Coordinates of C-alpha atoms and ligand atoms in Angstrom, one line a residue:
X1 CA -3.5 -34.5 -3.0
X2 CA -0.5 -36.0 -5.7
X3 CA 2.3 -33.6 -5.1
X4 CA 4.0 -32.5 -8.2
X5 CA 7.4 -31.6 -8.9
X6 CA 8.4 -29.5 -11.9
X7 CA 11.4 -27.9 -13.3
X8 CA 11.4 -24.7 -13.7
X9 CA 10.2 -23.6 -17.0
X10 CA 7.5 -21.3 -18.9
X11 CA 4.6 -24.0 -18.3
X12 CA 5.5 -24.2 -14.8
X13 CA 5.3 -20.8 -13.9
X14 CA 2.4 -20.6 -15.6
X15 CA 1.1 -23.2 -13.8
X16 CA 2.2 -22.1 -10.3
X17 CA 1.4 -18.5 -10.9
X18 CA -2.6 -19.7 -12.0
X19 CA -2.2 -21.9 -8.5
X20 CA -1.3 -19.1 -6.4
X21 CA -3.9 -17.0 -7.8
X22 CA -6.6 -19.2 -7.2
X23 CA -5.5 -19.1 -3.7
X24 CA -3.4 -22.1 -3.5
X25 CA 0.0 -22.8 -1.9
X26 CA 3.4 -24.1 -3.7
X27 CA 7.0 -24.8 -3.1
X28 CA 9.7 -23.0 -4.8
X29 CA 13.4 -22.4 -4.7
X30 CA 15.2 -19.2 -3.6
X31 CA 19.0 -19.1 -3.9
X32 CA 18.9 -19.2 0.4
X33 CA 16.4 -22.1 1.0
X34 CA 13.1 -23.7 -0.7
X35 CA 10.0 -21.6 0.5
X36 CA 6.3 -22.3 1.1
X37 CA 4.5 -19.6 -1.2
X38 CA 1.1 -17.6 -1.5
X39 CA -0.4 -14.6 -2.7
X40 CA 0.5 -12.3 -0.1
X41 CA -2.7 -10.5 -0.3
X42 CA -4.7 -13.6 -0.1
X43 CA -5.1 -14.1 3.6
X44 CA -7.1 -17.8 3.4
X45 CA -4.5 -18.7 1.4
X46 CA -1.6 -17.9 4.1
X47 CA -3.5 -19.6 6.5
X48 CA -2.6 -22.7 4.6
X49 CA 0.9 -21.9 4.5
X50 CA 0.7 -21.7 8.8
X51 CA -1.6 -24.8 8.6
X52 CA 0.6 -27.2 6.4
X53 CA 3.9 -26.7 8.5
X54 CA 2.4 -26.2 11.6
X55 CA 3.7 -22.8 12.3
X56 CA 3.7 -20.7 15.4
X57 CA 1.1 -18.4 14.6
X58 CA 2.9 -15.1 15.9
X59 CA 5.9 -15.8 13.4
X60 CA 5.3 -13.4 10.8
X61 CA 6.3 -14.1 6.8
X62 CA 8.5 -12.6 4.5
X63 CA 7.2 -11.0 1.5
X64 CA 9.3 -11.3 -2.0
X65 CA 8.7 -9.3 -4.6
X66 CA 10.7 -9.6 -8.2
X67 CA 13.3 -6.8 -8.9
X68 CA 11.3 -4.3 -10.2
X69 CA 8.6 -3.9 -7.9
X70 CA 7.8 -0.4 -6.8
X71 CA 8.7 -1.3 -2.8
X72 CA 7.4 2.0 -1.9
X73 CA 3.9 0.3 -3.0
X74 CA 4.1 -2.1 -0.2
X75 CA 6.6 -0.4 2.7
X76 CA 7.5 3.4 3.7
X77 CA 11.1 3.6 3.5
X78 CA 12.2 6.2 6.1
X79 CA 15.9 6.1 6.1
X80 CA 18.1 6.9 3.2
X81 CA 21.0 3.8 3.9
X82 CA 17.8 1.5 3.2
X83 CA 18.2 2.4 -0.4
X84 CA 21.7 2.1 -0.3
X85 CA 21.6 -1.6 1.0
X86 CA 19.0 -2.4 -1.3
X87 CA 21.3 -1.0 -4.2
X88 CA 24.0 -2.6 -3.4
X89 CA 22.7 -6.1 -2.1
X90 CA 19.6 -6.6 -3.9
X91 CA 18.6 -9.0 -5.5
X92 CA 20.3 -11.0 -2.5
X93 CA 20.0 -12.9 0.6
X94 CA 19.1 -9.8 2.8
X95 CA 15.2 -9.0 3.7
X96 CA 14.6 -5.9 5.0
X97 CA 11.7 -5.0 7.7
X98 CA 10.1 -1.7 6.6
X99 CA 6.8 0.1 8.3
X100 CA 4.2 -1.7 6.3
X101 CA 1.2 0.2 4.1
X102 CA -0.9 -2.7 5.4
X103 CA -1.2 -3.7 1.3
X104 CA 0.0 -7.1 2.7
X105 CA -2.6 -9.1 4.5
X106 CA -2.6 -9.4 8.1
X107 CA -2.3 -13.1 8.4
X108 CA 0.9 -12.7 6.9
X109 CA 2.4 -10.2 9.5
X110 CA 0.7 -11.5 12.4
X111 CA -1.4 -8.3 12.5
X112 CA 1.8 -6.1 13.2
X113 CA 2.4 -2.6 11.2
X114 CA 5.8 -3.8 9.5
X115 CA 6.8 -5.8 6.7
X116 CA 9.8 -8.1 6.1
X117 CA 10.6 -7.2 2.4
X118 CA 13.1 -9.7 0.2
X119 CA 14.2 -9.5 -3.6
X120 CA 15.6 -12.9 -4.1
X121 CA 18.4 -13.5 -6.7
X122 CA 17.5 -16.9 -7.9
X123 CA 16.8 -16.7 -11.1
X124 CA 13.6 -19.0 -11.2
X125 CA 12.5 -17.5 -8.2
X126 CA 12.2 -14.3 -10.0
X127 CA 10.4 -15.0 -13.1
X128 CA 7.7 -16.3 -10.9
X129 CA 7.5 -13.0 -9.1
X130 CA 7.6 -11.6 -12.4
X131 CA 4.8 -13.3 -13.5
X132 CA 3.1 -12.9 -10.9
X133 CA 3.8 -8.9 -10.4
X134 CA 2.6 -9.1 -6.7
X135 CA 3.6 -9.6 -3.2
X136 CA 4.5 -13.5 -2.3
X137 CA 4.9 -14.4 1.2
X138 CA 6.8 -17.5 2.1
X139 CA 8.4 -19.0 5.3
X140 CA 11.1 -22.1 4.6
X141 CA 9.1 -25.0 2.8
X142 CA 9.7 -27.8 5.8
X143 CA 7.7 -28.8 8.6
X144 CA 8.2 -25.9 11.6
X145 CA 11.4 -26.8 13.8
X146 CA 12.6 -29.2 11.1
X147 CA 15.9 -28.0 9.0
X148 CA 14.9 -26.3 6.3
X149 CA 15.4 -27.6 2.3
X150 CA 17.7 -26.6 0.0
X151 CA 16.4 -29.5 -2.5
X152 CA 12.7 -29.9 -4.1
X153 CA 13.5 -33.5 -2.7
X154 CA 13.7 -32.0 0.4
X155 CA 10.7 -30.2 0.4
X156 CA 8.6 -33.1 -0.7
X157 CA 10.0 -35.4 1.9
X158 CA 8.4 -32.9 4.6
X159 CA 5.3 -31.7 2.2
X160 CA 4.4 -34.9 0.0
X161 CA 0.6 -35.0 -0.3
X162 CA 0.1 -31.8 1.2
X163 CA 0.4 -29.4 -1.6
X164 CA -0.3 -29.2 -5.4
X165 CA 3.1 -28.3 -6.8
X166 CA 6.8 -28.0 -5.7
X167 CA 9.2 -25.9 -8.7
X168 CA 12.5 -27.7 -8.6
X169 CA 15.3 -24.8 -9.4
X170 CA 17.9 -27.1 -8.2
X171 CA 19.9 -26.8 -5.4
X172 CA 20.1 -23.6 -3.5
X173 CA 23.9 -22.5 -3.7
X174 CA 23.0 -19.9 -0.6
X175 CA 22.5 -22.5 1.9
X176 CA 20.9 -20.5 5.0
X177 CA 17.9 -18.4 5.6
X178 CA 18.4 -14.2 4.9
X179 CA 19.8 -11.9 6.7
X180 CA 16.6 -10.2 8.5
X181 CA 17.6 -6.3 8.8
X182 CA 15.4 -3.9 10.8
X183 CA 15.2 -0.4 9.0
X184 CA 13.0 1.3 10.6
X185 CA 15.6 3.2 13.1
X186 CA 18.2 5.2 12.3
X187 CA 20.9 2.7 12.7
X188 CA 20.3 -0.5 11.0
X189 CA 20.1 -3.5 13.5
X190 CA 20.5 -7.2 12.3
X191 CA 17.6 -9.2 13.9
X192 CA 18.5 -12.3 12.4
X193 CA 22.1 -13.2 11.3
X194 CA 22.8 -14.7 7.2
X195 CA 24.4 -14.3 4.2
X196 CA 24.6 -10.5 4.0
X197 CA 27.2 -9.7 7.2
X198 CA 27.3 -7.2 9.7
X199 CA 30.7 -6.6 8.6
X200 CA 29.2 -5.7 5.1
X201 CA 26.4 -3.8 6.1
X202 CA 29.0 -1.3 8.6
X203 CA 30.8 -1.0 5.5
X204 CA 28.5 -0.1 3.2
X205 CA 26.3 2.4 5.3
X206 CA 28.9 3.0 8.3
X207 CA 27.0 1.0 11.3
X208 CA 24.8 -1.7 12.0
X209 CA 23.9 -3.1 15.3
X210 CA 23.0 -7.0 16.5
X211 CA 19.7 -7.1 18.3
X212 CA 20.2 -9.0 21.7
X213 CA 17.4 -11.5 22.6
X214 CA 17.5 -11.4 26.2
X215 CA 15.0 -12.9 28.2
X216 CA 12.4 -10.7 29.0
X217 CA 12.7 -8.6 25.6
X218 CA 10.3 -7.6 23.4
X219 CA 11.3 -10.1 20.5
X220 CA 11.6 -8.2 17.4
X221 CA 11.6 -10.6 14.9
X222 CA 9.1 -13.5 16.4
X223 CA 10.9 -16.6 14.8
X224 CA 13.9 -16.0 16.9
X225 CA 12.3 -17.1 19.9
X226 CA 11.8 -20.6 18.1
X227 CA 13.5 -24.1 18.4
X228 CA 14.8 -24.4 15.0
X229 CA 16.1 -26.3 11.8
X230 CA 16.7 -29.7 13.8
X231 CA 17.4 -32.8 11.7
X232 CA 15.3 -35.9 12.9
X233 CA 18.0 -37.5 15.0
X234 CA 19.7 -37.3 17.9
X235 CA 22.3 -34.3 18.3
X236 CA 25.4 -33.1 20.1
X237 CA 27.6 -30.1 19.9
X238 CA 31.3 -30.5 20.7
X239 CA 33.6 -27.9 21.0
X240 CA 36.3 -29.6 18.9
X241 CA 37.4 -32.6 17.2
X242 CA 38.7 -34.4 20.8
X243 CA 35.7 -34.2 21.9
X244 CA 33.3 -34.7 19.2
X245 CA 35.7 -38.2 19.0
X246 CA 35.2 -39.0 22.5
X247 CA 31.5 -38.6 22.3
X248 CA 31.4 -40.5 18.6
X249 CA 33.5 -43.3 20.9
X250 CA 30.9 -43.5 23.4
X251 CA 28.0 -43.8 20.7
X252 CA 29.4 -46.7 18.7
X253 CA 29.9 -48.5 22.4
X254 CA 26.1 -47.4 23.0
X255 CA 25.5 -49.5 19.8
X256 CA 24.4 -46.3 18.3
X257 CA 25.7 -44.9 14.3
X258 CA 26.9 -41.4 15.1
X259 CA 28.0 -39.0 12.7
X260 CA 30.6 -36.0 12.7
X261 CA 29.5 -33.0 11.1
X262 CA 32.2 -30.3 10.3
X263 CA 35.1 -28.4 8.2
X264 CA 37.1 -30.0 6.0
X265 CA 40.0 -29.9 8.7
X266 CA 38.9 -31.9 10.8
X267 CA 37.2 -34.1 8.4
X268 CA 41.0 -34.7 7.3
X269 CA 41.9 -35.4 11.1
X270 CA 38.7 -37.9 11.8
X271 CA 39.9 -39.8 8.6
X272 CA 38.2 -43.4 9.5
X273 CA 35.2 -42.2 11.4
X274 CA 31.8 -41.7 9.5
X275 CA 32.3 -37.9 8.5
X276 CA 30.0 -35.0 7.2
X277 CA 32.5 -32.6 5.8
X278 CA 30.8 -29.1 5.4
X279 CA 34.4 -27.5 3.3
X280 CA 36.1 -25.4 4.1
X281 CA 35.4 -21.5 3.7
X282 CA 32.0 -20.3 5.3
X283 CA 29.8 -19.5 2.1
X284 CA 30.8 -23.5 1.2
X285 CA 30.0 -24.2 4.9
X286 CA 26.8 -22.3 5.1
X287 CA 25.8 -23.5 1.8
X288 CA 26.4 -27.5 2.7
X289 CA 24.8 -26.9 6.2
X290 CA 21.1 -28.3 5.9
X291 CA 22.4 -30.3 3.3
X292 CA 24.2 -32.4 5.2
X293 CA 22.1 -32.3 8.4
X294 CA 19.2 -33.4 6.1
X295 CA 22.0 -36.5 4.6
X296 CA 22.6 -37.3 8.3
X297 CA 19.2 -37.4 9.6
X298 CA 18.6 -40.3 6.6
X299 CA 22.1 -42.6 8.1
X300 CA 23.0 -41.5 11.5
X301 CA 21.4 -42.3 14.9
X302 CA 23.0 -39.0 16.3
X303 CA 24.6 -35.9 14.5
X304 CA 28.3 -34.5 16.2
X305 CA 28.6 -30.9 14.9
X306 CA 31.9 -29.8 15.8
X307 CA 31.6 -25.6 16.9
X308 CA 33.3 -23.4 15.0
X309 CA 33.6 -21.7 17.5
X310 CA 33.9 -18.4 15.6
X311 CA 31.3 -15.2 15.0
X312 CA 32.7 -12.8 12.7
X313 CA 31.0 -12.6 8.7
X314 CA 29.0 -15.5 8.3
X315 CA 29.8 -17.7 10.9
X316 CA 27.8 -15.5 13.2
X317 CA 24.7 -16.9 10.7
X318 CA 26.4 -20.3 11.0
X319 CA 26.7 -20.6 14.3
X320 CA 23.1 -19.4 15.1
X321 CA 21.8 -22.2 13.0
X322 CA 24.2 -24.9 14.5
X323 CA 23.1 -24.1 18.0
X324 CA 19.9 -24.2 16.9
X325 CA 19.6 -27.6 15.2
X326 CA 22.5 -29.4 17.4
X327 CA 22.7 -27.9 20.5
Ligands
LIG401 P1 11.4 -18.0 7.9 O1 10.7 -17.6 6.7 O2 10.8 -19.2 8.5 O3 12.9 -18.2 7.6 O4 11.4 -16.9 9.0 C1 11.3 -15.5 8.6 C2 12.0 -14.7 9.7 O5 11.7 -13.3 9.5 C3 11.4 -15.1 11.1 O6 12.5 -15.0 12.1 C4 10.4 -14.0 11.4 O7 10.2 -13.8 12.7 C5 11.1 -12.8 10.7 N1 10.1 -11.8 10.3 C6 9.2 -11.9 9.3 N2 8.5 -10.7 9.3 C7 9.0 -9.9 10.2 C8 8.6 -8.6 10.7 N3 7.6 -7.9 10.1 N4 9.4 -8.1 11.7 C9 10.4 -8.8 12.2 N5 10.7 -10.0 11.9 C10 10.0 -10.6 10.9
LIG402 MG1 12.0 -21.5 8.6

């Protein structure tokens, strides 16, 4: 199959929304990451999505839906602060996990009774829901356990040849996946951490809790569990610059081409080394993150991410991720 990549315009929704309907899977761009889509009620179809990135096949999907979709179609919403959040951070990098009304096929929730609901801000992104006027469920576009894209070129260096049709809305500005909210209890409890903070959440609606996964645990939210967003190269995790430079010193005498990944900072302090500098505040951090893992994987034997050894706002998503892919 040629893989095609299209900017986004009138023809090319067209064309991906007449793809999706016939049952058929394409890339496109959200403002967090590039996602893997299909009909959301077509459940052949989302087999292809778990087939084509060889994903786990208890890791439910996300459904996104444009901004004017009756949710209440798809989800009961049993707590009032649920509408608050989705006021005041929708569209936005925050899906929500509602009881479902089973309208969205099983295949796509793993046969469980909730649905992860999102209402993306990307302004390509939501004509084709718009077009479309339906649920469309989609997981990160790359191969499962590799970091996800935040590029069309991205997603067709992992999916060339396996679907029809990536829409190119440029780079994501986002960065990382969405903030995965449980709202099903009467306290709101983050199940997977992102863009949308705890700190914002408390503030808006007055408390939000962090689901522990402890072993043992029934895992809420499936993909958790997961080894996750790794670049193909080796990987280390220092805990600051000394040592991520010791470690780079012991590569180049291995005869090995090591990279450090990190803040602008210490990119200023490892001035001479081979650097990856992710900026400086952690929306530009979050936002260069798989962008520079995916640059790294492409020039260096082994990745050096230097902790930020921080959790508060987003660095609690950051973190996450960089444990993840480098740890
Ligand atoms: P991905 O699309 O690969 O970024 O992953 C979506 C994330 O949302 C994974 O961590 C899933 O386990 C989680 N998720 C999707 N649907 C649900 C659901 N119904 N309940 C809890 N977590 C979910
Ligand atoms: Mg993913």
């Amino acid at each position: 199959m040629k893989t095609e990549i299209l900017k986004i315009n009138d023809k090319s929704i067209e064309k991906a929304k007449k793809i999706l309907l016939s049952g058929g899977i394409v890339g496109m761009p959200t403002e967090t990451v590039y996602g893997l889509a299909a009909l959301g009620t077509d459940g052949e179809a989302v087999k292809k999505i778990y087939e084509v990135k060889g994903r786990p096949s208890d890791n439910p999907l996300i459904a996104h839906v444009h901004k004017d979709f009756p949710i209440e179609e798809l989800v009961f919403v049993n707590n009032d602060y649920a509408f608050e959040l989705k006021k005041l951070f929708t569209p936005g990098p925050l899906t929500m996990v509602f009881e479902s009304k089973g309208k969205v096929c099983k295949e796509a929730v793993c046969g469980g009774d909730t649905l992860a609901l999102r209402i993306p801000s990307h302004e390509g992104c939501q004509r084709l829901l718009k077009a479309v006027n339906a649920p469309i469920v989609a997981p990160s576009a790359n191969l499962s356990k590799h970091t996800s894209p935040v590029t069309a070129e991205h997603v067709r260096r992992d999916l060339d040849g396996k679907i029809p049709l990536i829409l190119d809305g440029g780079k994501c500005t986002g960065g990382i996946e969405s903030t995965v909210l449980d709202v099903t209890g009467k306290i709101p409890r983050i199940l997977r951490a992102g863009l949308i903070t705890r700190e914002m959440i408390v503030k808006a609606v007055g408390s939000c809790e962090i689901a522990e996964h402890k072993e043992g645990d029934r895992v809420r939210s499936p993909g958790v569990k997961y080894r996750h967003y790794r670049p193909n190269c080796e990987t280390a995790l220092a805990d600051s610059a000394e040592e991520a430079e010791a470690l780079y010193l012991q590569c180049v005498k291995d005869g090995k081409k090591p990279y450090i990944m990190c803040d602008g900072e210490n990119a200023e302090k490892l001035k001479g080394y081979n650097v990856l500098n992710l900026g400086n505040t952690g929306e530009e951090i979050a936002s260069n993150l798989y962008d520079k893992l995916l640059e790294g994987e492409r020039v260096a034997d082994e990745i050096i991410a230097i902790s930020f050894n921080r959790e508060d706002g987003v660095y609690l998503g950051i973190m996450n991720r960089l444990r993840k892919s480098c740890g």
